[in-house]
Amino acid sequence: MMALLSLLVGSAWATTYTVTTEAQLRNAMGLVAPGDTIDFDASVGTLTLTGGLGALPVLDDDNVTIDGGGHVVLDGSAISGDGLVVRGASGVTVRGLEIVGFSGVGVLFDDADYATLGGTGVGNVVRGNGGAGVRLTDSDDVVVVDNVVGLTSADIADGNCIATSACGGLEIGPLSGRAHVEDNVVSGNAGEGIRLQGDGALLQGNIIGGDAAGNVARPNDRAGVFVFGRVLVPLSGPDWCERLVMEGNFVIGNDGHGILLGLRSSGATLRSNFVGLGVSAAVGNGLSGIYMASQTMGHRVQGSAQVPTYVGNNGGSGIVIDGSGHTVDGAVIGLTQSTSEGNAEYGIRVLGNTYPHDVTAAHHIGTTLGNRVSDNDLGGIWVDAPNTVVEGNTIGLDFAATGGAGNGANVAGAAQAFGGILVTAPVPATAIAPEV
């Protein structure tokens, strides 16, 4: 007699499969129809999958839910391949599971539009997998909420990507549009925290590179967030990664750059983020806070009068600008209202024309709100690129602009150290001096 319990719920056609054993789980995954749910008996703790049985069945029916209830661990350390795979199905939900030890990807959404991973209070823990913790390929409008990717439930690093190099804890592929990634902790992974190629993504309220409280470093080994496009094969021009929005994230403690806007990325808006500043502690990134690479276009770093973008305590510069047509306005770089949070190099560093089409559109450092740039170790703003407008900024003063908080003071006399603004790019005779 099959021990699998089936209960009719919701409608005459929706079934809930409540499972206790690995065999029942595999059977349920093979039996589910659109609208069904798989959950687990309260007695289930860790299900260690049996190596000889191979990978779990693929979920390929629409609107299926698999719910671990917050107490079930799926341990894939004895099998080869990916963990939970959703392929060719729409509206699938995965929640309340701890997914650990698979040699491949922990959770893979492939051609799986409108999927949900986690949810408020019902997120998953995805850790210790050989490939990415979570990967979206050719999957639009996926929601990823309240998950922990790369840490244990006890806040100890147990990163994903342990068997591959070009890898992120959470990967959003080039054909996966409009991903919504909110209130997750993505830390401790052996590659980047978030590796993003899909257009129109929203990253909001996440902690990337820190513990769950946002005050202690749990570094991702490279950048916290890496955004990049691709070159199509056969060559037909680049496929740009466009229109990322990042708002209210803590990007802290990563070994590389905090946010790397890489080759063939354009039109990102980074608004009111905390880069190198934890919830109540200084937790800098190892390299620069925000780095806009060559062959990038039209990125915006901005804040509001109420919540600026804060960038401090990073091992490189606060913000590095290459590419073309970028804007920084409403940022506070190197300080807060009450503390010094200086970056180890420059507040803002504008690089000069490293690719033939860079700086074809002007960079703007300050537009409406201006930026506050103070207390950085080597200098305030270094402009080494043509076609750069610097206006309306407060440089070298404290937050209230009533006292000194100079740049370059910590390494007086060091090579390439200066105070407020250094312009080394060719300047036409008609240029207007920087306005501060």
PDB file of N, CA and C in Angstrom, residues 177-217:
ATOM      1  N   GLY A 177      13.916  38.114 -17.921  1.00  0.00           N
ATOM      2  CA  GLY A 177      13.576  39.516 -17.736  1.00  0.00           C
ATOM      3  C   GLY A 177      12.737  39.766 -16.499  1.00  0.00           C
ATOM      4  N   ARG A 178      12.910  40.970 -15.958  1.00  0.00           N
ATOM      5  CA  ARG A 178      12.058  41.519 -14.905  1.00  0.00           C
ATOM      6  C   ARG A 178      12.049  40.682 -13.623  1.00  0.00           C
ATOM      7  N   ALA A 179      13.178  40.112 -13.272  1.00  0.00           N
ATOM      8  CA  ALA A 179      13.262  39.391 -11.997  1.00  0.00           C
ATOM      9  C   ALA A 179      13.075  40.369 -10.839  1.00  0.00           C
ATOM     10  N   HIS A 180      12.354  39.931  -9.809  1.00  0.00           N
ATOM     11  CA  HIS A 180      12.087  40.744  -8.614  1.00  0.00           C
ATOM     12  C   HIS A 180      12.766  40.039  -7.442  1.00  0.00           C
ATOM     13  N   VAL A 181      13.831  40.649  -6.925  1.00  0.00           N
ATOM     14  CA  VAL A 181      14.678  40.035  -5.900  1.00  0.00           C
ATOM     15  C   VAL A 181      14.638  40.938  -4.677  1.00  0.00           C
ATOM     16  N   GLU A 182      13.977  40.502  -3.608  1.00  0.00           N
ATOM     17  CA  GLU A 182      13.703  41.394  -2.482  1.00  0.00           C
ATOM     18  C   GLU A 182      13.908  40.680  -1.141  1.00  0.00           C
ATOM     19  N   ASP A 183      14.550  41.396  -0.213  1.00  0.00           N
ATOM     20  CA  ASP A 183      14.666  40.977   1.190  1.00  0.00           C
ATOM     21  C   ASP A 183      15.372  39.637   1.349  1.00  0.00           C
ATOM     22  N   ASN A 184      16.362  39.378   0.510  1.00  0.00           N
ATOM     23  CA  ASN A 184      17.166  38.168   0.627  1.00  0.00           C
ATOM     24  C   ASN A 184      18.508  38.481   1.270  1.00  0.00           C
ATOM     25  N   VAL A 185      19.160  37.460   1.800  1.00  0.00           N
ATOM     26  CA  VAL A 185      20.560  37.536   2.217  1.00  0.00           C
ATOM     27  C   VAL A 185      21.349  36.672   1.246  1.00  0.00           C
ATOM     28  N   VAL A 186      22.282  37.289   0.522  1.00  0.00           N
ATOM     29  CA  VAL A 186      23.085  36.571  -0.475  1.00  0.00           C
ATOM     30  C   VAL A 186      24.546  36.813  -0.117  1.00  0.00           C
ATOM     31  N   SER A 187      25.120  35.876   0.601  1.00  0.00           N
ATOM     32  CA  SER A 187      26.433  36.099   1.215  1.00  0.00           C
ATOM     33  C   SER A 187      27.199  34.787   1.292  1.00  0.00           C
ATOM     34  N   GLY A 188      28.517  34.901   1.410  1.00  0.00           N
ATOM     35  CA  GLY A 188      29.357  33.743   1.669  1.00  0.00           C
ATOM     36  C   GLY A 188      29.598  32.837   0.484  1.00  0.00           C
ATOM     37  N   ASN A 189      29.250  33.288  -0.727  1.00  0.00           N
ATOM     38  CA  ASN A 189      29.384  32.438  -1.905  1.00  0.00           C
ATOM     39  C   ASN A 189      30.784  32.542  -2.514  1.00  0.00           C
ATOM     40  N   ALA A 190      31.216  31.461  -3.167  1.00  0.00           N
ATOM     41  CA  ALA A 190      32.580  31.397  -3.679  1.00  0.00           C
ATOM     42  C   ALA A 190      32.774  32.217  -4.952  1.00  0.00           C
ATOM     43  N   GLY A 191      31.715  32.685  -5.578  1.00  0.00           N
ATOM     44  CA  GLY A 191      31.823  33.576  -6.721  1.00  0.00           C
ATOM     45  C   GLY A 191      31.263  34.942  -6.364  1.00  0.00           C
ATOM     46  N   GLU A 192      30.515  35.553  -7.299  1.00  0.00           N
ATOM     47  CA  GLU A 192      29.797  36.781  -6.964  1.00  0.00           C
ATOM     48  C   GLU A 192      28.579  36.450  -6.105  1.00  0.00           C
ATOM     49  N   GLY A 193      28.058  37.470  -5.440  1.00  0.00           N
ATOM     50  CA  GLY A 193      26.799  37.276  -4.738  1.00  0.00           C
ATOM     51  C   GLY A 193      25.654  37.124  -5.724  1.00  0.00           C
ATOM     52  N   ILE A 194      25.405  38.169  -6.517  1.00  0.00           N
ATOM     53  CA  ILE A 194      24.381  38.142  -7.564  1.00  0.00           C
ATOM     54  C   ILE A 194      25.060  38.405  -8.900  1.00  0.00           C
ATOM     55  N   ARG A 195      24.799  37.522  -9.839  1.00  0.00           N
ATOM     56  CA  ARG A 195      25.398  37.608 -11.183  1.00  0.00           C
ATOM     57  C   ARG A 195      24.248  37.816 -12.156  1.00  0.00           C
ATOM     58  N   LEU A 196      24.203  38.995 -12.788  1.00  0.00           N
ATOM     59  CA  LEU A 196      22.986  39.441 -13.461  1.00  0.00           C
ATOM     60  C   LEU A 196      23.243  39.767 -14.921  1.00  0.00           C
ATOM     61  N   GLN A 197      22.456  39.125 -15.807  1.00  0.00           N
ATOM     62  CA  GLN A 197      22.471  39.452 -17.228  1.00  0.00           C
ATOM     63  C   GLN A 197      21.081  39.775 -17.775  1.00  0.00           C
ATOM     64  N   GLY A 198      20.023  39.511 -17.027  1.00  0.00           N
ATOM     65  CA  GLY A 198      18.670  39.727 -17.513  1.00  0.00           C
ATOM     66  C   GLY A 198      18.232  41.173 -17.409  1.00  0.00           C
ATOM     67  N   ASP A 199      17.443  41.628 -18.376  1.00  0.00           N
ATOM     68  CA  ASP A 199      16.978  43.017 -18.415  1.00  0.00           C
ATOM     69  C   ASP A 199      15.879  43.264 -17.371  1.00  0.00           C
ATOM     70  N   GLY A 200      15.821  44.526 -16.906  1.00  0.00           N
ATOM     71  CA  GLY A 200      14.685  44.988 -16.123  1.00  0.00           C
ATOM     72  C   GLY A 200      14.570  44.405 -14.729  1.00  0.00           C
ATOM     73  N   ALA A 201      15.669  43.946 -14.153  1.00  0.00           N
ATOM     74  CA  ALA A 201      15.596  43.347 -12.816  1.00  0.00           C
ATOM     75  C   ALA A 201      15.444  44.424 -11.749  1.00  0.00           C
ATOM     76  N   LEU A 202      14.791  44.045 -10.632  1.00  0.00           N
ATOM     77  CA  LEU A 202      14.678  44.884  -9.452  1.00  0.00           C
ATOM     78  C   LEU A 202      15.332  44.154  -8.285  1.00  0.00           C
ATOM     79  N   LEU A 203      16.349  44.770  -7.686  1.00  0.00           N
ATOM     80  CA  LEU A 203      16.983  44.262  -6.470  1.00  0.00           C
ATOM     81  C   LEU A 203      16.662  45.249  -5.358  1.00  0.00           C
ATOM     82  N   GLN A 204      15.924  44.816  -4.354  1.00  0.00           N
ATOM     83  CA  GLN A 204      15.413  45.745  -3.348  1.00  0.00           C
ATOM     84  C   GLN A 204      15.525  45.135  -1.952  1.00  0.00           C
ATOM     85  N   GLY A 205      16.140  45.878  -1.041  1.00  0.00           N
ATOM     86  CA  GLY A 205      16.147  45.508   0.364  1.00  0.00           C
ATOM     87  C   GLY A 205      16.940  44.267   0.707  1.00  0.00           C
ATOM     88  N   ASN A 206      17.917  43.902  -0.137  1.00  0.00           N
ATOM     89  CA  ASN A 206      18.722  42.714   0.114  1.00  0.00           C
ATOM     90  C   ASN A 206      19.980  43.052   0.903  1.00  0.00           C
ATOM     91  N   ILE A 207      20.506  42.062   1.608  1.00  0.00           N
ATOM     92  CA  ILE A 207      21.827  42.146   2.215  1.00  0.00           C
ATOM     93  C   ILE A 207      22.745  41.255   1.395  1.00  0.00           C
ATOM     94  N   ILE A 208      23.802  41.844   0.854  1.00  0.00           N
ATOM     95  CA  ILE A 208      24.672  41.140  -0.082  1.00  0.00           C
ATOM     96  C   ILE A 208      26.099  41.244   0.436  1.00  0.00           C
ATOM     97  N   GLY A 209      26.581  40.146   1.035  1.00  0.00           N
ATOM     98  CA  GLY A 209      27.939  40.115   1.572  1.00  0.00           C
ATOM     99  C   GLY A 209      28.031  40.239   3.077  1.00  0.00           C
ATOM    100  N   GLY A 210      26.895  40.255   3.766  1.00  0.00           N
ATOM    101  CA  GLY A 210      26.900  40.383   5.223  1.00  0.00           C
ATOM    102  C   GLY A 210      26.045  39.321   5.880  1.00  0.00           C
ATOM    103  N   ASP A 211      26.079  39.320   7.212  1.00  0.00           N
ATOM    104  CA  ASP A 211      25.218  38.400   7.949  1.00  0.00           C
ATOM    105  C   ASP A 211      23.774  38.878   7.886  1.00  0.00           C
ATOM    106  N   ALA A 212      22.885  38.103   8.500  1.00  0.00           N
ATOM    107  CA  ALA A 212      21.455  38.411   8.379  1.00  0.00           C
ATOM    108  C   ALA A 212      21.096  39.734   9.022  1.00  0.00           C
ATOM    109  N   ALA A 213      21.896  40.187  10.003  1.00  0.00           N
ATOM    110  CA  ALA A 213      21.639  41.478  10.635  1.00  0.00           C
ATOM    111  C   ALA A 213      22.256  42.639   9.870  1.00  0.00           C
ATOM    112  N   GLY A 214      23.107  42.351   8.894  1.00  0.00           N
ATOM    113  CA  GLY A 214      23.708  43.407   8.082  1.00  0.00           C
ATOM    114  C   GLY A 214      24.815  44.171   8.758  1.00  0.00           C
ATOM    115  N   ASN A 215      25.517  43.541   9.698  1.00  0.00           N
ATOM    116  CA  ASN A 215      26.568  44.253  10.429  1.00  0.00           C
ATOM    117  C   ASN A 215      27.912  43.543  10.450  1.00  0.00           C
ATOM    118  N   VAL A 216      27.974  42.296  10.005  1.00  0.00           N
ATOM    119  CA  VAL A 216      29.213  41.522  10.027  1.00  0.00           C
ATOM    120  C   VAL A 216      29.444  40.955   8.641  1.00  0.00           C
ATOM    121  N   ALA A 217      30.684  41.047   8.167  1.00  0.00           N
ATOM    122  CA  ALA A 217      30.995  40.563   6.827  1.00  0.00           C
ATOM    123  C   ALA A 217      30.852  39.052   6.732  1.00  0.00           C
TER     124      ALA A 217
END
